[in-house]
Amino acid sequence: MGTLVFHILLFSAFLLADIDKKGNIKEEVILIEFPDNIPEPELPEEEPEQQEKQQQQAPAPTVNNRTNLASNRSARENTTTSKEEFFDNEYLKEVEAAQKLSSSVSNNLSKDVVDLSEIKMPVETTEGMDRDSIKNVIYAGESNIVYYLENRYHVSLPVPVYLAQGGGTVIVDIKVNRDGTVVDATARKNNSIRDQQIFLYAQEAATRTIFNKDDAAPALQKGTIHYTFVAQ
């Protein structure tokens, strides 16, 4: 058996190589040709369920993403614009209402403001009276006027106590010169009085008051006049 195998190998060697006269073996290149058209291996077909999963897992196209971003941005801009328009409209409405209120108040104030210099008041005079019979209290009862000015008496005293609708007592600080003229009159505050016109009437009446002349009096003698108004 071994001899048979040996002879087969030897025979194969002689077929593949030539032995020259010197005993050298020449090797020949063996070329192996492959056919040009080699059929591609057939791949197993994917099941429909696997194809659907792959389609679901695949990322969405970039174009759709850009479209969605643009749509979201546009929606936000529209929302912001609508909010700004809403607040702008509300602000304009409030401004318009405030302007109307201011105009209404101004009109009412212009109607209520009265030129005090044109108001006529009853005047209490002491002309022709004995000085000892003159008192510093004018009227008695709910409505009255009382003044305090040392060693001085009134010559002309306007009476404003029936002019205002509201009631209350107003004290006016006065400064009188030697000629008897009131050069300064300031009404004191009284929080219990709601009718502000009362203060104006009292101050105007005090300014119009005239006292007797006294060369021995201080250059500016200080005093007060108390006006008690009766609600009409």
Short mmCIF file of C-alpha atoms in Angstrom, two decimals:
data_model
loop_
_atom_site.label_atom_id
_atom_site.label_comp_id
_atom_site.label_asym_id
_atom_site.label_seq_id
_atom_site.Cartn_x
_atom_site.Cartn_y
_atom_site.Cartn_z
CA MET A 1 0.00 0.00 0.00
CA GLY A 2 2.81 2.32 0.85
CA THR A 3 4.57 1.52 -2.43
CA LEU A 4 1.40 2.39 -4.36
CA VAL A 5 1.06 5.75 -2.68
CA PHE A 6 4.72 6.51 -3.35
CA HIS A 7 4.40 5.81 -7.05
CA ILE A 8 1.26 7.98 -7.31
CA LEU A 9 3.05 10.95 -5.74
CA LEU A 10 6.06 10.46 -7.92
CA PHE A 11 3.94 10.34 -11.01
CA SER A 12 2.21 13.54 -10.01
CA ALA A 13 5.52 15.27 -9.53
CA PHE A 14 6.65 14.36 -13.04
CA LEU A 15 3.46 15.72 -14.44
CA LEU A 16 3.82 19.06 -12.68
CA ALA A 17 7.51 19.63 -13.26
CA ASP A 18 10.05 18.98 -15.94
CA ILE A 19 13.42 17.56 -15.12
CA ASP A 20 16.21 18.96 -17.25
CA LYS A 21 19.29 17.13 -18.20
CA LYS A 22 21.20 18.50 -15.21
CA GLY A 23 18.62 17.24 -12.88
CA ASN A 24 17.00 20.66 -11.99
CA ILE A 25 13.21 20.87 -11.61
CA LYS A 26 11.39 23.78 -13.30
CA GLU A 27 8.23 24.97 -11.59
CA GLU A 28 5.27 26.07 -13.64
CA VAL A 29 2.69 28.63 -12.60
CA ILE A 30 -0.76 27.17 -12.31
CA LEU A 31 -3.49 29.65 -13.32
CA ILE A 32 -7.01 29.18 -12.02
CA GLU A 33 -9.68 30.96 -14.05
CA PHE A 34 -13.00 31.99 -12.52
CA PRO A 35 -16.11 32.64 -14.56
CA ASP A 36 -17.02 36.34 -15.13
CA ASN A 37 -20.64 36.08 -14.00
CA ILE A 38 -20.70 34.74 -10.49
CA PRO A 39 -24.24 34.59 -9.21
CA GLU A 40 -24.80 36.61 -5.96
CA PRO A 41 -25.95 34.63 -2.98
CA GLU A 42 -29.61 34.89 -2.32
CA LEU A 43 -30.52 36.56 0.97
CA PRO A 44 -33.50 35.41 2.98
CA GLU A 45 -36.53 37.68 2.56
CA GLU A 46 -37.48 39.81 5.60
CA GLU A 47 -40.78 39.26 7.15
CA PRO A 48 -43.37 42.11 6.91
CA GLU A 49 -43.33 42.68 10.68
CA GLN A 50 -39.56 43.32 10.69
CA GLN A 51 -39.91 45.79 7.81
CA GLU A 52 -42.56 47.76 9.71
CA LYS A 53 -40.37 47.93 12.82
CA GLN A 54 -37.43 49.21 10.79
CA GLN A 55 -39.62 51.88 9.21
CA GLN A 56 -40.89 52.99 12.63
CA GLN A 57 -37.36 53.16 14.09
CA ALA A 58 -35.97 55.08 11.13
CA PRO A 59 -35.45 58.86 11.84
CA ALA A 60 -37.88 61.28 10.25
CA PRO A 61 -36.66 63.18 7.20
CA THR A 62 -34.82 66.45 7.87
CA VAL A 63 -37.24 68.39 5.70
CA ASN A 64 -40.17 67.45 7.93
CA ASN A 65 -38.22 68.44 11.05
CA ARG A 66 -37.47 71.87 9.58
CA THR A 67 -41.09 72.27 8.60
CA ASN A 68 -42.25 71.41 12.12
CA LEU A 69 -39.75 73.85 13.66
CA ALA A 70 -40.91 76.61 11.36
CA SER A 71 -44.54 75.87 12.20
CA ASN A 72 -43.85 75.92 15.96
CA ARG A 73 -41.92 79.20 15.66
CA SER A 74 -44.73 80.74 13.66
CA ALA A 75 -47.29 79.59 16.23
CA ARG A 76 -45.25 81.12 19.08
CA GLU A 77 -44.86 84.38 17.20
CA ASN A 78 -48.58 84.52 16.51
CA THR A 79 -49.33 83.81 20.19
CA THR A 80 -46.89 86.50 21.35
CA THR A 81 -48.31 89.00 18.88
CA SER A 82 -51.86 88.31 20.00
CA LYS A 83 -50.86 88.76 23.67
CA GLU A 84 -49.09 92.04 22.90
CA GLU A 85 -52.09 93.27 20.97
CA PHE A 86 -54.36 92.31 23.89
CA PHE A 87 -52.26 94.16 26.47
CA ASP A 88 -51.83 97.14 24.16
CA ASN A 89 -55.60 97.37 23.72
CA GLU A 90 -56.21 97.07 27.46
CA TYR A 91 -53.55 99.72 28.17
CA LEU A 92 -55.06 102.09 25.61
CA LYS A 93 -58.50 101.57 27.12
CA GLU A 94 -57.19 102.40 30.61
CA VAL A 95 -55.38 105.48 29.33
CA GLU A 96 -58.51 106.65 27.55
CA ALA A 97 -60.61 106.08 30.67
CA ALA A 98 -58.07 107.99 32.80
CA GLN A 99 -58.11 110.87 30.34
CA LYS A 100 -61.89 111.01 30.42
CA LEU A 101 -61.87 110.95 34.23
CA SER A 102 -59.25 113.70 34.38
CA SER A 103 -61.25 115.79 31.93
CA SER A 104 -64.42 115.25 33.95
CA VAL A 105 -62.70 116.22 37.21
CA SER A 106 -61.21 119.31 35.58
CA ASN A 107 -64.62 120.35 34.29
CA ASN A 108 -66.19 119.85 37.71
CA LEU A 109 -63.42 121.78 39.40
CA SER A 110 -63.75 124.62 36.93
CA LYS A 111 -67.46 124.76 37.75
CA ASP A 112 -66.88 124.62 41.51
CA VAL A 113 -64.09 127.19 41.62
CA VAL A 114 -65.59 130.56 42.44
CA ASP A 115 -64.01 133.97 42.23
CA LEU A 116 -64.10 134.87 45.92
CA SER A 117 -63.57 138.54 45.22
CA GLU A 118 -67.01 138.65 43.58
CA ILE A 119 -68.84 136.99 46.50
CA LYS A 120 -71.07 139.35 48.40
CA MET A 121 -71.19 138.99 52.17
CA PRO A 122 -73.25 140.78 54.81
CA VAL A 123 -71.09 143.25 56.68
CA GLU A 124 -71.31 144.12 60.37
CA THR A 125 -70.19 147.73 61.01
CA THR A 126 -69.60 149.74 64.17
CA GLU A 127 -69.76 153.18 62.62
CA GLY A 128 -71.24 155.75 65.03
CA MET A 129 -71.17 153.29 67.95
CA ASP A 130 -69.63 153.93 71.35
CA ARG A 131 -66.39 151.98 71.67
CA ASP A 132 -67.37 150.55 75.04
CA SER A 133 -70.52 149.08 73.54
CA ILE A 134 -68.67 147.21 70.77
CA LYS A 135 -68.17 143.52 71.44
CA ASN A 136 -65.87 141.06 69.80
CA VAL A 137 -68.71 138.57 69.40
CA ILE A 138 -71.00 138.94 66.41
CA TYR A 139 -74.23 136.98 66.57
CA ALA A 140 -74.97 134.40 69.21
CA GLY A 141 -76.20 130.87 68.86
CA GLU A 142 -75.29 128.20 66.32
CA SER A 143 -73.77 130.66 63.90
CA ASN A 144 -71.37 133.26 65.19
CA ILE A 145 -68.08 135.07 64.70
CA VAL A 146 -65.58 135.74 67.48
CA TYR A 147 -62.25 137.56 67.05
CA TYR A 148 -59.30 138.04 69.40
CA LEU A 149 -57.10 141.10 68.77
CA GLU A 150 -55.88 142.86 71.90
CA ASN A 151 -57.13 146.44 72.35
CA ARG A 152 -58.60 146.49 68.85
CA TYR A 153 -62.17 146.37 67.62
CA HIS A 154 -63.70 145.82 64.23
CA VAL A 155 -64.88 148.65 61.99
CA SER A 156 -66.10 146.44 59.20
CA LEU A 157 -66.60 142.69 59.62
CA PRO A 158 -67.90 140.54 56.70
CA VAL A 159 -70.18 137.65 57.70
CA PRO A 160 -69.68 134.46 55.58
CA VAL A 161 -71.25 131.94 57.95
CA TYR A 162 -74.37 131.34 55.82
CA LEU A 163 -72.63 130.89 52.48
CA ALA A 164 -71.47 127.26 52.66
CA GLN A 165 -73.61 124.14 52.53
CA GLY A 166 -71.52 122.35 55.17
CA GLY A 167 -71.00 123.33 58.78
CA GLY A 168 -68.14 123.66 61.22
CA THR A 169 -65.80 126.12 62.92
CA VAL A 170 -62.80 127.58 61.08
CA ILE A 171 -60.07 129.49 62.89
CA VAL A 172 -58.17 132.04 60.79
CA ASP A 173 -54.83 133.45 61.93
CA ILE A 174 -54.52 137.12 61.01
CA LYS A 175 -51.90 139.85 60.95
CA VAL A 176 -53.12 143.45 61.21
CA ASN A 177 -51.12 146.64 60.63
CA ARG A 178 -51.51 149.87 62.58
CA ASP A 179 -54.05 151.19 60.07
CA GLY A 180 -56.35 148.26 60.90
CA THR A 181 -55.91 146.42 57.57
CA VAL A 182 -55.55 142.63 57.59
CA VAL A 183 -52.36 142.03 55.61
CA ASP A 184 -52.29 138.25 56.07
CA ALA A 185 -54.97 135.62 56.75
CA THR A 186 -54.43 131.83 56.94
CA ALA A 187 -57.17 129.33 57.75
CA ARG A 188 -56.21 126.46 60.06
CA LYS A 189 -56.94 122.87 59.09
CA ASN A 190 -59.95 121.13 60.57
CA ASN A 191 -60.33 117.46 59.57
CA SER A 192 -63.92 117.34 60.84
CA ILE A 193 -65.02 119.72 58.05
CA ARG A 194 -65.75 118.09 54.71
CA ASP A 195 -66.88 121.16 52.80
CA GLN A 196 -63.59 122.71 51.69
CA GLN A 197 -65.33 125.87 50.52
CA ILE A 198 -65.80 126.85 54.16
CA PHE A 199 -62.06 127.47 54.57
CA LEU A 200 -62.00 129.68 51.49
CA TYR A 201 -65.01 131.71 52.64
CA ALA A 202 -63.53 132.19 56.13
CA GLN A 203 -60.14 133.23 54.79
CA GLU A 204 -61.70 135.69 52.31
CA ALA A 205 -63.91 137.20 55.02
CA ALA A 206 -60.92 137.67 57.34
CA THR A 207 -58.95 139.40 54.55
CA ARG A 208 -61.81 141.89 54.06
CA THR A 209 -62.11 142.68 57.77
CA ILE A 210 -61.05 146.15 58.88
CA PHE A 211 -60.10 147.08 62.43
CA ASN A 212 -59.69 150.42 64.09
CA LYS A 213 -56.54 152.45 63.59
CA ASP A 214 -54.02 152.34 66.44
CA ASP A 215 -50.61 154.01 66.17
CA ALA A 216 -49.51 152.42 69.45
CA ALA A 217 -50.16 148.88 68.20
CA PRO A 218 -47.38 146.61 66.91
CA ALA A 219 -46.45 147.04 63.25
CA LEU A 220 -48.02 143.63 62.58
CA GLN A 221 -50.35 142.64 65.37
CA LYS A 222 -51.32 138.96 65.46
CA GLY A 223 -54.80 137.72 66.27
CA THR A 224 -57.47 135.18 65.28
CA ILE A 225 -61.01 135.18 63.97
CA HIS A 226 -63.27 132.17 64.63
CA TYR A 227 -66.05 131.52 62.11
CA THR A 228 -68.76 129.02 63.00
CA PHE A 229 -70.71 127.97 59.90
CA VAL A 230 -74.18 126.46 59.99
CA ALA A 231 -74.99 123.72 57.49
CA GLN A 232 -77.59 124.95 55.01
#
